[in-house]
JSON list of C-alpha atoms in Angstrom, two decimals:
[
{"chain": "A", "resi": 1, "resn": "UNK", "atom": "CA", "xyz": [113.37, 105.63, 112.37]},
{"chain": "A", "resi": 2, "resn": "UNK", "atom": "CA", "xyz": [115.52, 108.05, 114.34]},
{"chain": "A", "resi": 3, "resn": "UNK", "atom": "CA", "xyz": [115.85, 111.65, 112.87]},
{"chain": "A", "resi": 4, "resn": "UNK", "atom": "CA", "xyz": [119.50, 112.51, 112.21]},
{"chain": "A", "resi": 5, "resn": "UNK", "atom": "CA", "xyz": [118.81, 116.27, 112.31]},
{"chain": "A", "resi": 6, "resn": "UNK", "atom": "CA", "xyz": [118.21, 116.05, 116.12]},
{"chain": "A", "resi": 7, "resn": "UNK", "atom": "CA", "xyz": [121.89, 115.14, 116.51]},
{"chain": "A", "resi": 8, "resn": "UNK", "atom": "CA", "xyz": [123.04, 117.80, 114.17]},
{"chain": "A", "resi": 9, "resn": "UNK", "atom": "CA", "xyz": [120.90, 120.59, 115.71]},
{"chain": "A", "resi": 10, "resn": "UNK", "atom": "CA", "xyz": [122.33, 119.63, 119.23]},
{"chain": "A", "resi": 11, "resn": "UNK", "atom": "CA", "xyz": [125.95, 119.49, 118.07]},
{"chain": "A", "resi": 12, "resn": "UNK", "atom": "CA", "xyz": [125.62, 122.88, 116.29]},
{"chain": "A", "resi": 13, "resn": "UNK", "atom": "CA", "xyz": [123.93, 124.59, 119.31]},
{"chain": "A", "resi": 14, "resn": "UNK", "atom": "CA", "xyz": [126.19, 123.34, 122.14]},
{"chain": "A", "resi": 15, "resn": "UNK", "atom": "CA", "xyz": [129.05, 125.99, 122.37]},
{"chain": "A", "resi": 16, "resn": "UNK", "atom": "CA", "xyz": [130.85, 124.17, 124.92]},
{"chain": "A", "resi": 17, "resn": "UNK", "atom": "CA", "xyz": [131.22, 120.85, 123.15]},
{"chain": "A", "resi": 18, "resn": "UNK", "atom": "CA", "xyz": [134.72, 120.05, 122.13]},
{"chain": "A", "resi": 19, "resn": "UNK", "atom": "CA", "xyz": [134.30, 116.64, 120.68]},
{"chain": "A", "resi": 20, "resn": "UNK", "atom": "CA", "xyz": [131.69, 115.59, 118.35]},
{"chain": "A", "resi": 21, "resn": "UNK", "atom": "CA", "xyz": [129.03, 113.49, 120.17]},
{"chain": "A", "resi": 22, "resn": "UNK", "atom": "CA", "xyz": [128.48, 109.97, 118.50]},
{"chain": "A", "resi": 23, "resn": "UNK", "atom": "CA", "xyz": [124.86, 109.00, 117.97]},
{"chain": "A", "resi": 24, "resn": "UNK", "atom": "CA", "xyz": [123.37, 106.38, 120.23]},
{"chain": "A", "resi": 25, "resn": "UNK", "atom": "CA", "xyz": [123.89, 102.76, 119.20]},
{"chain": "A", "resi": 26, "resn": "UNK", "atom": "CA", "xyz": [119.99, 102.23, 118.83]},
{"chain": "A", "resi": 27, "resn": "UNK", "atom": "CA", "xyz": [119.88, 105.17, 116.41]},
{"chain": "A", "resi": 28, "resn": "UNK", "atom": "CA", "xyz": [122.88, 104.08, 114.21]},
{"chain": "A", "resi": 29, "resn": "UNK", "atom": "CA", "xyz": [121.13, 100.55, 114.14]},
{"chain": "A", "resi": 30, "resn": "UNK", "atom": "CA", "xyz": [118.12, 102.02, 112.64]},
{"chain": "A", "resi": 31, "resn": "UNK", "atom": "CA", "xyz": [120.20, 103.96, 110.14]},
{"chain": "A", "resi": 32, "resn": "UNK", "atom": "CA", "xyz": [121.93, 100.71, 109.12]},
{"chain": "A", "resi": 33, "resn": "UNK", "atom": "CA", "xyz": [118.74, 99.10, 108.59]},
{"chain": "A", "resi": 34, "resn": "UNK", "atom": "CA", "xyz": [117.69, 102.00, 106.33]},
{"chain": "A", "resi": 35, "resn": "UNK", "atom": "CA", "xyz": [121.05, 101.56, 104.38]},
{"chain": "A", "resi": 36, "resn": "UNK", "atom": "CA", "xyz": [120.45, 98.01, 103.80]},
{"chain": "A", "resi": 37, "resn": "UNK", "atom": "CA", "xyz": [116.89, 98.71, 102.53]},
{"chain": "A", "resi": 38, "resn": "UNK", "atom": "CA", "xyz": [118.14, 101.30, 100.18]},
{"chain": "A", "resi": 39, "resn": "UNK", "atom": "CA", "xyz": [121.07, 99.35, 98.93]},
{"chain": "A", "resi": 40, "resn": "UNK", "atom": "CA", "xyz": [118.77, 96.46, 98.24]},
{"chain": "A", "resi": 41, "resn": "UNK", "atom": "CA", "xyz": [116.32, 98.62, 96.33]},
{"chain": "A", "resi": 42, "resn": "UNK", "atom": "CA", "xyz": [118.98, 100.01, 94.21]},
{"chain": "A", "resi": 43, "resn": "UNK", "atom": "CA", "xyz": [120.54, 96.46, 93.47]},
{"chain": "A", "resi": 44, "resn": "UNK", "atom": "CA", "xyz": [117.01, 95.29, 92.52]},
{"chain": "A", "resi": 45, "resn": "UNK", "atom": "CA", "xyz": [116.86, 98.03, 89.93]},
{"chain": "A", "resi": 46, "resn": "UNK", "atom": "CA", "xyz": [120.39, 97.17, 88.67]},
{"chain": "A", "resi": 47, "resn": "UNK", "atom": "CA", "xyz": [122.44, 99.76, 90.19]},
{"chain": "A", "resi": 48, "resn": "UNK", "atom": "CA", "xyz": [125.65, 98.69, 92.00]},
{"chain": "A", "resi": 49, "resn": "UNK", "atom": "CA", "xyz": [125.51, 99.82, 95.80]},
{"chain": "A", "resi": 50, "resn": "UNK", "atom": "CA", "xyz": [127.36, 99.09, 98.79]},
{"chain": "A", "resi": 51, "resn": "UNK", "atom": "CA", "xyz": [127.06, 100.23, 102.57]},
{"chain": "A", "resi": 52, "resn": "UNK", "atom": "CA", "xyz": [129.79, 101.69, 104.46]},
{"chain": "A", "resi": 53, "resn": "UNK", "atom": "CA", "xyz": [130.15, 101.63, 108.31]},
{"chain": "A", "resi": 54, "resn": "UNK", "atom": "CA", "xyz": [131.31, 104.83, 110.13]},
{"chain": "A", "resi": 55, "resn": "UNK", "atom": "CA", "xyz": [134.42, 103.39, 111.59]},
{"chain": "A", "resi": 56, "resn": "UNK", "atom": "CA", "xyz": [135.41, 101.18, 108.54]},
{"chain": "A", "resi": 57, "resn": "UNK", "atom": "CA", "xyz": [138.92, 101.90, 107.16]},
{"chain": "A", "resi": 58, "resn": "UNK", "atom": "CA", "xyz": [138.88, 103.25, 103.71]},
{"chain": "A", "resi": 59, "resn": "UNK", "atom": "CA", "xyz": [139.53, 100.55, 101.19]},
{"chain": "A", "resi": 60, "resn": "UNK", "atom": "CA", "xyz": [142.20, 101.35, 98.89]},
{"chain": "A", "resi": 61, "resn": "UNK", "atom": "CA", "xyz": [139.69, 100.52, 95.83]},
{"chain": "A", "resi": 62, "resn": "UNK", "atom": "CA", "xyz": [136.12, 101.17, 96.66]},
{"chain": "A", "resi": 63, "resn": "UNK", "atom": "CA", "xyz": [133.33, 99.21, 94.99]},
{"chain": "A", "resi": 64, "resn": "UNK", "atom": "CA", "xyz": [131.90, 101.37, 91.97]},
{"chain": "A", "resi": 65, "resn": "UNK", "atom": "CA", "xyz": [128.49, 102.57, 92.19]},
{"chain": "A", "resi": 66, "resn": "UNK", "atom": "CA", "xyz": [126.38, 104.02, 95.09]},
{"chain": "A", "resi": 67, "resn": "UNK", "atom": "CA", "xyz": [128.09, 104.33, 98.11]},
{"chain": "A", "resi": 68, "resn": "UNK", "atom": "CA", "xyz": [125.53, 104.52, 101.17]},
{"chain": "A", "resi": 69, "resn": "UNK", "atom": "CA", "xyz": [127.28, 105.77, 104.13]},
{"chain": "A", "resi": 70, "resn": "UNK", "atom": "CA", "xyz": [126.13, 105.40, 107.86]},
{"chain": "A", "resi": 71, "resn": "UNK", "atom": "CA", "xyz": [127.28, 108.40, 109.79]},
{"chain": "A", "resi": 72, "resn": "UNK", "atom": "CA", "xyz": [127.32, 108.22, 113.42]},
{"chain": "A", "resi": 73, "resn": "UNK", "atom": "CA", "xyz": [129.05, 111.75, 113.81]},
{"chain": "A", "resi": 74, "resn": "UNK", "atom": "CA", "xyz": [128.05, 114.96, 112.11]},
{"chain": "A", "resi": 75, "resn": "UNK", "atom": "CA", "xyz": [126.55, 115.14, 109.64]},
{"chain": "A", "resi": 76, "resn": "UNK", "atom": "CA", "xyz": [124.58, 111.96, 110.99]},
{"chain": "A", "resi": 77, "resn": "UNK", "atom": "CA", "xyz": [122.45, 109.65, 109.30]},
{"chain": "A", "resi": 78, "resn": "UNK", "atom": "CA", "xyz": [122.35, 107.84, 105.88]},
{"chain": "A", "resi": 79, "resn": "UNK", "atom": "CA", "xyz": [124.03, 109.50, 103.18]},
{"chain": "A", "resi": 80, "resn": "UNK", "atom": "CA", "xyz": [125.03, 108.45, 99.74]},
{"chain": "A", "resi": 81, "resn": "UNK", "atom": "CA", "xyz": [127.53, 109.33, 96.93]},
{"chain": "A", "resi": 82, "resn": "UNK", "atom": "CA", "xyz": [128.72, 107.99, 93.66]},
{"chain": "A", "resi": 83, "resn": "UNK", "atom": "CA", "xyz": [131.88, 106.20, 93.23]},
{"chain": "A", "resi": 84, "resn": "UNK", "atom": "CA", "xyz": [133.28, 105.98, 89.68]},
{"chain": "A", "resi": 85, "resn": "UNK", "atom": "CA", "xyz": [135.98, 103.24, 89.28]},
{"chain": "A", "resi": 86, "resn": "UNK", "atom": "CA", "xyz": [138.48, 105.84, 87.50]},
{"chain": "A", "resi": 87, "resn": "UNK", "atom": "CA", "xyz": [138.90, 107.78, 90.72]},
{"chain": "A", "resi": 88, "resn": "UNK", "atom": "CA", "xyz": [141.09, 104.80, 92.04]},
{"chain": "A", "resi": 89, "resn": "UNK", "atom": "CA", "xyz": [143.34, 104.99, 89.06]},
{"chain": "A", "resi": 90, "resn": "UNK", "atom": "CA", "xyz": [146.75, 106.27, 89.41]},
{"chain": "A", "resi": 91, "resn": "UNK", "atom": "CA", "xyz": [146.38, 108.75, 86.38]},
{"chain": "A", "resi": 92, "resn": "UNK", "atom": "CA", "xyz": [143.32, 110.36, 88.06]},
{"chain": "A", "resi": 93, "resn": "UNK", "atom": "CA", "xyz": [144.93, 110.30, 91.46]},
{"chain": "A", "resi": 94, "resn": "UNK", "atom": "CA", "xyz": [147.99, 112.11, 90.09]},
{"chain": "A", "resi": 95, "resn": "UNK", "atom": "CA", "xyz": [145.70, 114.94, 88.54]},
{"chain": "A", "resi": 96, "resn": "UNK", "atom": "CA", "xyz": [144.07, 115.31, 91.89]},
{"chain": "A", "resi": 97, "resn": "UNK", "atom": "CA", "xyz": [147.37, 115.37, 93.88]},
{"chain": "A", "resi": 98, "resn": "UNK", "atom": "CA", "xyz": [148.68, 117.94, 91.26]},
{"chain": "A", "resi": 99, "resn": "UNK", "atom": "CA", "xyz": [145.38, 119.91, 91.86]},
{"chain": "A", "resi": 100, "resn": "UNK", "atom": "CA", "xyz": [144.55, 119.84, 88.03]},
{"chain": "A", "resi": 101, "resn": "UNK", "atom": "CA", "xyz": [140.88, 120.56, 88.59]},
{"chain": "A", "resi": 102, "resn": "UNK", "atom": "CA", "xyz": [140.28, 122.01, 85.40]},
{"chain": "A", "resi": 103, "resn": "UNK", "atom": "CA", "xyz": [141.62, 118.88, 83.66]},
{"chain": "A", "resi": 104, "resn": "UNK", "atom": "CA", "xyz": [138.84, 117.70, 81.24]},
{"chain": "A", "resi": 105, "resn": "UNK", "atom": "CA", "xyz": [138.98, 114.17, 82.70]},
{"chain": "A", "resi": 106, "resn": "UNK", "atom": "CA", "xyz": [138.64, 115.61, 86.33]},
{"chain": "A", "resi": 107, "resn": "UNK", "atom": "CA", "xyz": [135.76, 118.03, 85.40]},
{"chain": "A", "resi": 108, "resn": "UNK", "atom": "CA", "xyz": [134.08, 115.05, 83.40]},
{"chain": "A", "resi": 109, "resn": "UNK", "atom": "CA", "xyz": [134.20, 112.66, 86.32]},
{"chain": "A", "resi": 110, "resn": "UNK", "atom": "CA", "xyz": [132.89, 115.20, 88.85]},
{"chain": "A", "resi": 111, "resn": "UNK", "atom": "CA", "xyz": [130.08, 116.08, 86.46]},
{"chain": "A", "resi": 112, "resn": "UNK", "atom": "CA", "xyz": [129.16, 112.29, 86.20]},
{"chain": "A", "resi": 113, "resn": "UNK", "atom": "CA", "xyz": [129.20, 111.66, 89.69]},
{"chain": "A", "resi": 114, "resn": "UNK", "atom": "CA", "xyz": [126.74, 114.54, 90.25]},
{"chain": "A", "resi": 115, "resn": "UNK", "atom": "CA", "xyz": [124.42, 113.23, 87.61]},
{"chain": "A", "resi": 116, "resn": "UNK", "atom": "CA", "xyz": [124.65, 109.72, 89.09]},
{"chain": "A", "resi": 117, "resn": "UNK", "atom": "CA", "xyz": [123.90, 110.99, 92.38]},
{"chain": "A", "resi": 118, "resn": "UNK", "atom": "CA", "xyz": [120.90, 112.86, 91.29]},
{"chain": "A", "resi": 119, "resn": "UNK", "atom": "CA", "xyz": [119.81, 109.73, 89.36]},
{"chain": "A", "resi": 120, "resn": "UNK", "atom": "CA", "xyz": [120.12, 107.57, 92.50]},
{"chain": "A", "resi": 121, "resn": "UNK", "atom": "CA", "xyz": [118.34, 110.20, 94.50]},
{"chain": "A", "resi": 122, "resn": "UNK", "atom": "CA", "xyz": [115.42, 110.13, 91.85]},
{"chain": "A", "resi": 123, "resn": "UNK", "atom": "CA", "xyz": [115.21, 106.42, 91.83]},
{"chain": "A", "resi": 124, "resn": "UNK", "atom": "CA", "xyz": [115.00, 106.12, 95.58]},
{"chain": "A", "resi": 125, "resn": "UNK", "atom": "CA", "xyz": [112.41, 108.87, 95.64]},
{"chain": "A", "resi": 126, "resn": "UNK", "atom": "CA", "xyz": [110.25, 106.93, 93.07]},
{"chain": "A", "resi": 127, "resn": "UNK", "atom": "CA", "xyz": [110.66, 103.73, 95.13]},
{"chain": "A", "resi": 128, "resn": "UNK", "atom": "CA", "xyz": [109.03, 105.55, 97.96]},
{"chain": "A", "resi": 129, "resn": "UNK", "atom": "CA", "xyz": [112.24, 106.30, 100.20]},
{"chain": "A", "resi": 130, "resn": "UNK", "atom": "CA", "xyz": [112.13, 109.91, 101.76]},
{"chain": "A", "resi": 131, "resn": "UNK", "atom": "CA", "xyz": [115.21, 111.67, 100.35]},
{"chain": "A", "resi": 132, "resn": "UNK", "atom": "CA", "xyz": [116.80, 114.87, 100.60]},
{"chain": "A", "resi": 133, "resn": "UNK", "atom": "CA", "xyz": [119.50, 116.82, 98.84]},
{"chain": "A", "resi": 134, "resn": "UNK", "atom": "CA", "xyz": [121.00, 118.90, 101.71]},
{"chain": "A", "resi": 135, "resn": "UNK", "atom": "CA", "xyz": [122.96, 122.05, 100.79]},
{"chain": "A", "resi": 136, "resn": "UNK", "atom": "CA", "xyz": [123.73, 122.88, 104.47]},
{"chain": "A", "resi": 137, "resn": "UNK", "atom": "CA", "xyz": [127.41, 122.37, 103.78]},
{"chain": "A", "resi": 138, "resn": "UNK", "atom": "CA", "xyz": [127.05, 125.26, 101.18]},
{"chain": "A", "resi": 139, "resn": "UNK", "atom": "CA", "xyz": [129.83, 124.09, 99.07]},
{"chain": "A", "resi": 140, "resn": "UNK", "atom": "CA", "xyz": [128.75, 120.42, 98.28]},
{"chain": "A", "resi": 141, "resn": "UNK", "atom": "CA", "xyz": [125.47, 118.77, 98.41]},
{"chain": "A", "resi": 142, "resn": "UNK", "atom": "CA", "xyz": [124.68, 116.01, 100.84]},
{"chain": "A", "resi": 143, "resn": "UNK", "atom": "CA", "xyz": [122.46, 113.12, 99.42]},
{"chain": "A", "resi": 144, "resn": "UNK", "atom": "CA", "xyz": [120.51, 111.81, 102.35]},
{"chain": "A", "resi": 145, "resn": "UNK", "atom": "CA", "xyz": [117.93, 109.01, 102.85]},
{"chain": "A", "resi": 146, "resn": "UNK", "atom": "CA", "xyz": [115.82, 109.85, 105.63]},
{"chain": "A", "resi": 147, "resn": "UNK", "atom": "CA", "xyz": [113.17, 107.05, 105.64]},
{"chain": "A", "resi": 148, "resn": "UNK", "atom": "CA", "xyz": [112.06, 103.83, 103.76]},
{"chain": "A", "resi": 149, "resn": "UNK", "atom": "CA", "xyz": [108.64, 103.41, 102.14]},
{"chain": "A", "resi": 150, "resn": "UNK", "atom": "CA", "xyz": [105.90, 102.20, 104.36]},
{"chain": "A", "resi": 151, "resn": "UNK", "atom": "CA", "xyz": [105.94, 98.82, 102.15]},
{"chain": "A", "resi": 152, "resn": "UNK", "atom": "CA", "xyz": [109.45, 98.08, 103.47]},
{"chain": "A", "resi": 153, "resn": "UNK", "atom": "CA", "xyz": [109.50, 99.20, 106.91]},
{"chain": "A", "resi": 154, "resn": "UNK", "atom": "CA", "xyz": [109.87, 96.17, 109.32]},
{"chain": "A", "resi": 155, "resn": "UNK", "atom": "CA", "xyz": [111.46, 94.05, 106.65]},
{"chain": "A", "resi": 156, "resn": "UNK", "atom": "CA", "xyz": [114.95, 92.87, 106.99]},
{"chain": "A", "resi": 157, "resn": "UNK", "atom": "CA", "xyz": [117.50, 94.14, 104.21]},
{"chain": "A", "resi": 158, "resn": "UNK", "atom": "CA", "xyz": [119.52, 91.74, 102.00]}
]
């Protein structure tokens, strides 16, 4: 498995770099394999999950559940977040556009998303995945999947 932090560190230390460097294809391929294994494990446990490719156009309506994202640019690697179906609704989108971040519905949706992300993190951890809650962004947490359990390495994802 390719360590995503080697690319992050190189990107952050290179002062003369104007454009973010894309991770090599072989690294991205290992991250896709890891994302597939995590997605299969979550589905096996009854948690809806999907894998998003780096250059995939954003869907108008994303599938609900755990979104496992493969990032070929900073922050690099395999990350996940929670997608509640309500975030695609017109009423919720209107509240966000109007910047009503203190609206009880908006507050609750974000609270539930954080709870579900922690739950997914815990499920993957208990299944033997090496996971990390990264606070390097300082404002938000990045939930990362770093490695599959030894029992799954070398197996094909669903």
